[in-house]
Amino acid sequence: MNLPVVGITTLVRGRLLSFITEPESADDRASYYYEDDGGLLVRDGIIEAVGDFKQVSASAGEDVEVIDHRPHLIMPGFIDAHAHMPQMQVIASYGAELLDWLNNYTFPAETEFSNAEHARRIAGHFLDTLVAHGTTTVAAYCSVHPASAEALFQAAMLREMRIVAGKVMMDRNAPGGLRDTPKSSYEDTKALIERWHGRGRLSYAITPRFAITSSPAQMEVAGALASEFPELHIQTHLSENRIEIDLANELYPDCGDYFGVYERYNLAGPKSLFGHAIHLSEREADAMSDSGSVAVFCPTSNLFLGSGLFDYQRYRKRGKPVRIATATDVGGGTNYSMLRTMDEGYKVIALSGEKLNPLAAFWQITLGNAKALSFERQIGALQRGHEADLVVLNARATPAMSIRAEKIETLAEELFLLQTLGDDRSVVETYLAGKAMKGKAVRD
Ligand code: GUN
Ligand code: ZN
């Protein structure tokens, strides 16, 4: 007998904030939607109605569970556009710049992901940790082992979490246990795409780690996969560190510059996410912009590894703006929180003499990153038909925040306090597809 599917309907109450366009200033009132006593009606993981609580409540009928988050702020869940699942035990490794950090800490840690049990354990912790910090979507790198991607997709499916992920392709300049081959990377990637891409909210990203660890033959393979599966994301690293750039140019002497390597192999485009992209020439910035490629700003990592200062405003304000996302880059990055990330981002931008207004910072980690990932029709806004991925924020989460909050008068000031002093303690709850998930044990 087929039983009718009974929808789960919830009415989430609180102060609603969602961006409509990129805010130009801290008082750009037209750039956002705000409801002081708002209601979000969620059915089967999708936002069905948004508005004034009393009106939404009246239209919702009787059998609705109300979850009252007043006086907290409800926003679309944060989006992290670049992080490494196998680096949970690498974060906070002392004293090295990029290439030594990879060789001394990262590659040994990633070698352990040949063990599927280890991969499953870390994958679960990774997603739960992101959720505890208010992040509801991540674009993630796995290790070279297909089992690591299996583990992450499985963990995301269990949590009904929207993620983009891929196993890294790397066939040189890495230890034996971490190298694939052009052929095996093609076959393994293709099998993972067929198994996981488009299942629920899961997306596969073709993931050549970076030019240093992929031979030209493997780059050809990555480009062939991109042609075969043009709807897929591509994620890689670009121009993070001066020594890395010199090495990339040495390894690919005929490509003109570092971004030229990815262009040569058909890896640039609107679904391509380039981690770091700090030291771009004008030619590279133009080429990124012309191709619609995304530069991913990873401030905590760029500072921690001493890589350099990403010039956010230079890329954003030039004649041909470069699309930008922001990300933690855990474990080069030093925190899972997108609040901590934007705090460091603000300081990096301040060093170039500019200020990122608080509304723009929160636009960036919600709708801005949704657009950068081409997911703006599914996530990034509190909007009818969008997936109900939410974060509930408390700007008075600690005694120090409470004291400071006494002097707050505007929404922009509240956001700036959250960004400057906030972390996972400010995240009261995180909803994935309408389900409250912060601190929930998820078993497989
Ligand atoms: N470049 C290539 N791999 C990595 C990585 O794992 N982290 C960072 N920050 N840069 C990289
Ligand atoms: Zn990275």
Coordinates of C-alpha atoms and ligand atoms in Angstrom, one line a residue:
M1 CA 0.0 0.0 0.0
N2 CA 1.3 3.5 -0.8
L3 CA 1.0 5.8 2.1
P4 CA 0.6 9.5 1.4
V5 CA 3.7 11.4 2.1
V6 CA 3.1 13.6 5.1
G7 CA 4.9 17.0 4.7
I8 CA 6.9 18.3 7.7
T9 CA 5.8 21.9 8.2
T10 CA 7.6 24.3 10.5
L11 CA 7.2 28.0 11.1
V12 CA 10.5 29.6 12.2
R13 CA 10.0 32.9 13.9
G14 CA 12.6 35.6 14.5
R15 CA 14.2 38.7 12.9
L16 CA 14.7 37.9 9.3
L17 CA 17.5 39.3 7.2
S18 CA 18.2 38.4 3.6
F19 CA 20.1 40.3 0.8
I20 CA 18.6 41.3 -2.5
T21 CA 21.6 42.9 -4.2
E22 CA 25.2 43.7 -3.2
P23 CA 25.1 46.5 -0.6
E24 CA 27.0 49.6 -1.7
S25 CA 27.2 51.1 1.8
A26 CA 26.3 50.5 5.5
D27 CA 23.0 52.3 5.0
D28 CA 22.0 50.8 1.6
R29 CA 18.5 50.0 2.8
A30 CA 17.4 48.9 -0.7
S31 CA 19.9 46.0 -0.7
Y32 CA 18.2 43.8 1.8
Y33 CA 15.0 42.5 3.2
Y34 CA 14.5 42.8 6.9
E35 CA 11.5 41.7 9.0
D36 CA 11.6 42.5 12.7
D37 CA 9.0 39.9 13.7
G38 CA 9.3 37.5 10.8
G39 CA 8.0 34.1 9.9
L40 CA 9.5 31.5 7.6
L41 CA 7.2 28.7 6.7
V42 CA 9.2 25.6 5.8
R43 CA 7.7 22.5 4.2
D44 CA 9.8 19.5 3.2
G45 CA 13.0 21.4 3.3
I46 CA 11.8 24.3 1.1
I47 CA 10.8 27.8 2.1
E48 CA 7.1 28.1 1.3
A49 CA 6.4 31.6 2.7
V50 CA 8.4 34.5 4.1
G51 CA 7.1 37.6 5.8
D52 CA 5.5 39.2 8.8
F53 CA 5.0 36.5 11.4
K54 CA 1.3 37.1 12.0
Q55 CA 0.5 37.1 8.3
V56 CA 2.6 33.9 7.5
S57 CA 1.2 32.3 10.6
A58 CA -2.4 33.0 9.6
S59 CA -1.9 31.6 6.1
A60 CA -0.1 28.5 7.5
G61 CA -3.1 26.9 9.2
E62 CA -3.2 25.0 12.5
D63 CA -0.9 22.0 12.3
V64 CA 2.4 23.9 12.2
E65 CA 5.2 23.6 14.7
V66 CA 6.4 27.1 15.6
I67 CA 10.1 27.5 16.6
D68 CA 10.6 30.9 18.2
H69 CA 14.1 32.3 17.8
R70 CA 13.3 35.9 18.9
P71 CA 15.2 38.1 19.5
H72 CA 17.8 36.4 17.3
L73 CA 18.6 37.1 13.7
I74 CA 17.7 34.5 11.0
M75 CA 19.7 34.6 7.8
P76 CA 20.4 32.2 4.9
G77 CA 23.1 29.7 6.0
F78 CA 26.7 30.7 5.4
I79 CA 28.5 29.3 2.3
D80 CA 32.1 28.4 2.4
A81 CA 33.5 28.3 -1.1
H82 CA 36.8 26.4 -0.4
A83 CA 37.8 24.1 2.3
H84 CA 39.8 20.8 2.6
M85 CA 38.0 18.0 4.4
P86 CA 41.2 15.9 5.1
Q87 CA 42.9 18.8 6.8
M88 CA 41.0 18.8 10.1
Q89 CA 44.2 17.5 11.8
V90 CA 46.4 19.9 9.8
I91 CA 44.8 23.2 10.9
A92 CA 47.1 24.9 13.4
S93 CA 50.4 23.5 12.1
Y94 CA 53.2 25.8 12.9
G95 CA 55.8 27.6 11.0
A96 CA 55.8 27.0 7.2
E97 CA 54.9 28.6 3.9
L98 CA 52.8 26.9 1.3
L99 CA 55.0 24.3 -0.3
D100 CA 56.8 23.3 2.9
W101 CA 53.4 23.3 4.7
L102 CA 52.0 20.9 2.1
N103 CA 55.1 18.6 2.2
N104 CA 55.6 18.6 6.0
Y105 CA 52.0 18.6 7.3
T106 CA 49.3 18.3 4.7
F107 CA 50.5 15.5 2.5
P108 CA 51.3 13.2 5.4
A109 CA 47.9 13.8 6.9
E110 CA 46.1 13.2 3.6
T111 CA 48.0 9.9 3.1
E112 CA 45.9 8.6 6.0
F113 CA 42.7 8.9 3.9
S114 CA 43.6 5.6 2.1
N115 CA 41.9 4.2 5.2
A116 CA 38.2 4.4 4.5
E117 CA 37.2 4.3 8.2
H118 CA 39.4 7.3 8.9
A119 CA 37.9 9.1 6.0
R120 CA 34.3 8.4 7.2
R121 CA 35.2 9.6 10.7
I122 CA 36.7 12.8 9.6
A123 CA 34.1 13.5 6.9
G124 CA 31.3 13.4 9.6
H125 CA 33.3 15.7 11.9
F126 CA 34.0 18.0 9.1
L127 CA 30.4 18.6 8.2
D128 CA 29.2 18.8 11.8
T129 CA 31.9 21.3 12.6
L130 CA 30.9 23.5 9.7
V131 CA 27.3 23.3 10.7
A132 CA 28.2 24.2 14.3
H133 CA 29.7 27.4 12.8
G134 CA 26.6 28.2 10.7
T135 CA 27.8 27.0 7.4
T136 CA 25.3 25.1 5.3
T137 CA 27.1 24.7 2.0
V138 CA 30.7 24.0 1.4
A139 CA 32.9 23.5 -1.8
A140 CA 35.3 20.9 -0.5
Y141 CA 38.4 19.1 -1.5
C142 CA 38.9 15.5 -0.6
S143 CA 42.1 13.6 -0.7
V144 CA 43.3 11.7 -3.8
H145 CA 41.6 8.6 -2.6
P146 CA 38.1 8.0 -4.1
A147 CA 37.1 6.6 -0.7
S148 CA 37.5 10.1 0.8
A149 CA 35.0 11.6 -1.6
E150 CA 32.7 8.6 -1.0
A151 CA 32.9 9.4 2.7
L152 CA 32.1 13.1 2.3
F153 CA 29.2 12.6 -0.1
Q154 CA 27.8 9.9 2.2
A155 CA 28.1 12.2 5.2
A156 CA 26.4 15.1 3.3
M157 CA 23.6 12.9 2.1
L158 CA 22.9 11.7 5.7
R159 CA 22.7 15.4 6.8
E160 CA 20.8 16.5 3.6
M161 CA 23.5 19.1 3.2
R162 CA 24.2 20.8 -0.1
I163 CA 27.9 20.4 -0.9
V164 CA 30.2 20.5 -3.9
A165 CA 33.2 18.2 -3.6
G166 CA 35.7 16.2 -5.5
K167 CA 38.7 13.9 -5.0
V168 CA 41.9 15.8 -5.8
M169 CA 43.7 14.7 -9.0
M170 CA 47.5 14.8 -8.4
D171 CA 50.0 12.7 -10.2
R172 CA 53.4 14.4 -9.4
N173 CA 55.3 16.3 -6.8
A174 CA 53.7 14.4 -3.9
P175 CA 54.5 11.2 -2.0
G176 CA 53.8 7.8 -3.5
G177 CA 50.7 7.2 -1.4
L178 CA 49.1 10.4 -2.7
R179 CA 49.6 10.1 -6.4
D180 CA 47.2 8.9 -9.0
T181 CA 47.8 8.8 -12.7
P182 CA 46.1 10.5 -15.6
K183 CA 44.2 7.3 -16.4
S184 CA 43.2 6.4 -12.8
S185 CA 42.2 10.0 -12.0
Y186 CA 40.0 10.1 -15.1
E187 CA 38.3 6.7 -14.3
D188 CA 37.9 7.4 -10.5
T189 CA 36.5 10.9 -11.1
K190 CA 34.1 9.7 -13.7
A191 CA 32.9 6.9 -11.5
L192 CA 32.4 9.4 -8.6
I193 CA 30.5 11.8 -10.9
E194 CA 28.2 9.0 -12.1
R195 CA 27.6 7.8 -8.6
W196 CA 27.1 11.1 -6.7
H197 CA 26.6 14.2 -9.0
G198 CA 23.0 15.4 -8.9
R199 CA 22.0 13.0 -6.1
G200 CA 19.9 15.0 -3.6
R201 CA 21.8 18.2 -3.2
L202 CA 25.2 16.8 -4.0
S203 CA 27.4 18.2 -6.8
Y204 CA 30.7 16.9 -8.0
A205 CA 33.6 19.3 -8.7
I206 CA 36.4 18.2 -11.0
T207 CA 39.4 18.9 -8.7
P208 CA 42.9 19.0 -10.2
R209 CA 44.7 20.2 -7.0
F210 CA 47.0 22.7 -8.7
A211 CA 49.4 23.0 -11.6
I212 CA 52.3 21.9 -9.4
T213 CA 50.9 18.4 -8.7
S214 CA 49.3 17.7 -12.1
S215 CA 51.3 16.8 -15.1
P216 CA 50.3 18.2 -18.5
A217 CA 48.8 14.7 -19.3
Q218 CA 46.6 14.9 -16.2
M219 CA 45.6 18.5 -17.0
E220 CA 44.4 17.2 -20.4
V221 CA 42.3 14.6 -18.6
A222 CA 40.8 17.3 -16.3
G223 CA 40.0 19.3 -19.4
A224 CA 38.4 16.3 -21.1
L225 CA 36.2 15.7 -18.0
A226 CA 35.2 19.4 -18.1
S227 CA 34.1 19.0 -21.7
E228 CA 32.3 15.8 -21.0
F229 CA 30.5 17.2 -18.0
P230 CA 30.2 20.9 -18.7
E231 CA 27.7 21.6 -15.9
L232 CA 30.2 20.5 -13.2
H233 CA 32.1 22.8 -11.0
I234 CA 35.9 22.8 -11.3
Q235 CA 38.0 23.8 -8.3
T236 CA 41.8 24.3 -8.0
H237 CA 44.4 26.7 -6.6
L238 CA 46.0 29.7 -8.3
S239 CA 48.7 32.2 -7.5
E240 CA 48.8 31.8 -3.8
N241 CA 52.5 32.1 -3.1
R242 CA 55.4 33.6 -5.0
I243 CA 57.5 30.4 -4.9
E244 CA 54.5 28.4 -6.1
I245 CA 54.0 30.8 -9.0
D246 CA 57.6 30.5 -10.1
L247 CA 57.4 26.7 -10.0
A248 CA 54.1 26.7 -12.0
N249 CA 55.7 28.9 -14.7
E250 CA 58.7 26.6 -14.8
L251 CA 56.6 23.5 -15.1
Y252 CA 54.4 25.0 -17.8
P253 CA 56.8 27.3 -19.7
D254 CA 54.5 27.6 -22.8
C255 CA 51.4 28.9 -21.0
G256 CA 52.5 32.5 -20.5
D257 CA 51.4 32.8 -16.9
Y258 CA 49.8 30.7 -14.1
F259 CA 46.2 31.3 -15.1
G260 CA 47.2 30.6 -18.6
V261 CA 47.9 27.0 -17.6
Y262 CA 44.2 26.5 -16.6
E263 CA 43.0 28.3 -19.7
R264 CA 45.2 26.1 -21.9
Y265 CA 43.5 23.0 -20.5
N266 CA 39.9 24.2 -20.7
L267 CA 39.6 24.7 -17.0
A268 CA 38.5 28.4 -16.9
G269 CA 34.9 29.4 -16.9
P270 CA 31.8 30.4 -14.8
K271 CA 31.8 27.2 -12.8
S272 CA 35.5 27.3 -12.0
L273 CA 36.6 28.3 -8.5
F274 CA 40.2 29.4 -8.1
G275 CA 41.4 29.3 -4.5
H276 CA 43.5 32.3 -3.4
A277 CA 44.3 34.1 -6.7
I278 CA 46.3 36.6 -4.8
H279 CA 49.1 37.7 -7.1
L280 CA 47.4 38.1 -10.4
S281 CA 48.7 40.2 -13.2
E282 CA 46.4 42.5 -15.0
R283 CA 46.3 40.0 -17.9
E284 CA 45.3 37.2 -15.5
A285 CA 42.6 39.4 -13.8
D286 CA 41.2 40.3 -17.3
A287 CA 41.2 36.7 -18.4
M288 CA 39.5 35.6 -15.2
S289 CA 36.9 38.2 -15.6
D290 CA 36.4 37.5 -19.3
S291 CA 35.9 33.8 -18.6
G292 CA 33.6 34.4 -15.6
S293 CA 35.9 32.5 -13.4
V294 CA 35.7 33.0 -9.6
A295 CA 38.6 34.1 -7.4
V296 CA 38.2 32.7 -3.9
F297 CA 39.3 35.0 -1.1
C298 CA 40.7 32.9 1.8
P299 CA 41.9 35.6 4.3
T300 CA 42.7 33.5 7.3
S301 CA 44.8 31.1 5.2
N302 CA 46.5 33.8 3.2
L303 CA 47.6 35.5 6.5
F304 CA 48.5 32.3 8.3
L305 CA 50.7 30.9 5.5
G306 CA 52.1 34.4 4.8
S307 CA 50.9 34.0 1.3
G308 CA 49.9 37.6 0.6
L309 CA 47.0 40.2 0.6
F310 CA 44.1 39.5 -1.7
D311 CA 43.1 42.8 -3.2
Y312 CA 39.3 42.4 -3.0
Q313 CA 38.5 45.9 -4.0
R314 CA 40.9 45.9 -6.9
Y315 CA 39.2 42.9 -8.4
R316 CA 35.7 44.1 -7.6
K317 CA 36.0 47.7 -8.8
R318 CA 38.1 47.3 -11.9
G319 CA 36.6 48.0 -15.4
K320 CA 36.1 44.2 -15.8
P321 CA 35.3 43.0 -12.3
V322 CA 36.4 39.6 -11.2
R323 CA 33.7 37.4 -9.6
I324 CA 34.7 36.8 -6.0
A325 CA 33.8 34.2 -3.3
T326 CA 35.1 33.9 0.2
A327 CA 36.2 30.8 2.1
T328 CA 37.9 29.4 5.1
D329 CA 40.4 27.2 3.3
V330 CA 40.6 25.0 6.4
G331 CA 43.3 23.7 7.2
G332 CA 45.5 26.4 5.7
G333 CA 42.8 28.6 7.1
T334 CA 42.6 28.9 10.8
N335 CA 38.9 28.9 11.6
Y336 CA 35.8 27.1 10.4
S337 CA 33.7 30.2 10.9
M338 CA 32.7 32.5 8.1
L339 CA 32.3 35.2 10.7
R340 CA 36.0 34.9 11.7
T341 CA 36.8 34.7 8.0
M342 CA 35.1 38.0 7.2
D343 CA 36.7 39.6 10.3
E344 CA 40.2 38.8 8.9
G345 CA 39.0 39.7 5.4
Y346 CA 38.0 43.1 6.7
K347 CA 41.4 43.7 8.1
V348 CA 43.1 42.6 4.8
I349 CA 40.9 45.0 2.8
A350 CA 41.7 47.7 5.4
L351 CA 45.4 47.3 4.7
S352 CA 44.7 48.4 1.1
G353 CA 43.0 51.6 2.5
E354 CA 39.4 50.4 1.9
K355 CA 36.6 49.3 4.2
L356 CA 34.2 46.5 3.5
N357 CA 30.8 47.6 4.8
P358 CA 29.2 45.1 7.2
L359 CA 26.2 44.6 5.0
A360 CA 28.5 43.7 2.1
A361 CA 30.3 41.2 4.2
F362 CA 27.1 39.3 5.1
W363 CA 25.9 39.6 1.5
Q364 CA 29.2 38.0 0.5
I365 CA 28.9 34.9 2.7
T366 CA 25.3 34.3 1.8
L367 CA 23.9 35.5 -1.6
G368 CA 27.4 36.6 -2.9
N369 CA 28.8 33.1 -2.4
A370 CA 25.6 31.5 -3.7
K371 CA 26.1 33.5 -6.9
A372 CA 29.7 32.7 -7.1
L373 CA 28.8 29.0 -7.0
S374 CA 25.9 29.5 -9.4
F375 CA 23.5 28.3 -6.7
E376 CA 21.5 31.6 -6.3
R377 CA 18.3 29.9 -7.5
Q378 CA 18.5 27.3 -4.7
I379 CA 20.2 29.0 -1.7
G380 CA 21.6 32.3 -0.4
A381 CA 18.3 34.1 0.3
L382 CA 15.2 33.8 2.4
Q383 CA 12.9 33.4 -0.5
R384 CA 9.9 31.3 -1.4
G385 CA 11.1 28.2 -3.3
H386 CA 14.7 28.4 -1.8
E387 CA 16.1 25.5 0.2
A388 CA 15.6 26.1 3.9
D389 CA 19.2 26.4 4.9
L390 CA 19.3 28.9 7.8
V391 CA 21.6 30.2 10.4
V392 CA 20.3 31.8 13.6
L393 CA 22.7 34.4 15.1
N394 CA 23.0 35.9 18.6
A395 CA 25.0 39.1 18.7
R396 CA 25.0 38.9 22.6
A397 CA 26.4 35.4 22.8
T398 CA 29.3 36.2 25.1
P399 CA 29.7 38.7 28.0
A400 CA 32.0 40.8 25.9
M401 CA 29.5 40.8 23.0
S402 CA 26.7 41.7 25.4
I403 CA 28.5 44.7 26.8
R404 CA 29.4 46.0 23.4
A405 CA 25.9 45.4 22.1
E406 CA 24.5 47.9 24.7
K407 CA 25.8 50.6 22.4
I408 CA 24.4 49.2 19.1
E409 CA 21.7 51.2 17.3
T410 CA 21.6 49.9 13.7
L411 CA 21.5 46.5 11.9
A412 CA 24.8 47.2 10.3
E413 CA 26.4 47.8 13.7
E414 CA 24.9 44.5 14.9
L415 CA 26.3 42.7 11.9
F416 CA 29.7 44.2 12.4
L417 CA 29.8 43.1 16.0
L418 CA 28.9 39.6 15.0
Q419 CA 31.7 39.7 12.4
T420 CA 34.3 41.2 14.7
L421 CA 33.6 39.2 17.9
G422 CA 31.4 36.3 16.8
D423 CA 32.2 32.7 16.2
D424 CA 30.4 29.4 16.7
R425 CA 29.1 30.6 20.1
S426 CA 27.1 33.2 18.2
V427 CA 25.4 30.5 16.1
V428 CA 22.3 29.5 18.1
E429 CA 21.0 27.1 15.5
T430 CA 21.7 25.9 11.9
Y431 CA 19.0 24.4 9.7
L432 CA 19.8 22.1 6.8
A433 CA 16.8 21.7 4.5
G434 CA 14.5 22.8 7.3
K435 CA 16.0 20.6 10.0
A436 CA 17.8 22.0 13.1
M437 CA 21.2 20.4 13.0
K438 CA 23.6 22.2 15.4
G439 CA 24.9 19.7 17.9
K440 CA 22.8 16.9 16.5
A441 CA 24.4 13.5 16.4
V442 CA 24.1 12.0 12.9
R443 CA 24.6 8.3 12.6
D444 CA 25.2 6.3 9.5
Ligands
GUN1 N1 47.7 24.5 -2.9 C1 47.6 23.2 -3.3 N2 47.0 22.5 -2.3 C2 46.7 23.3 -1.3 C3 46.1 23.2 -0.1 O1 45.8 22.1 0.4 N3 46.0 24.3 0.7 C4 46.4 25.5 0.2 N4 46.2 26.6 1.0 N5 46.9 25.7 -0.9 C5 47.1 24.6 -1.7
ZN2 ZN 42.9 25.1 -0.6

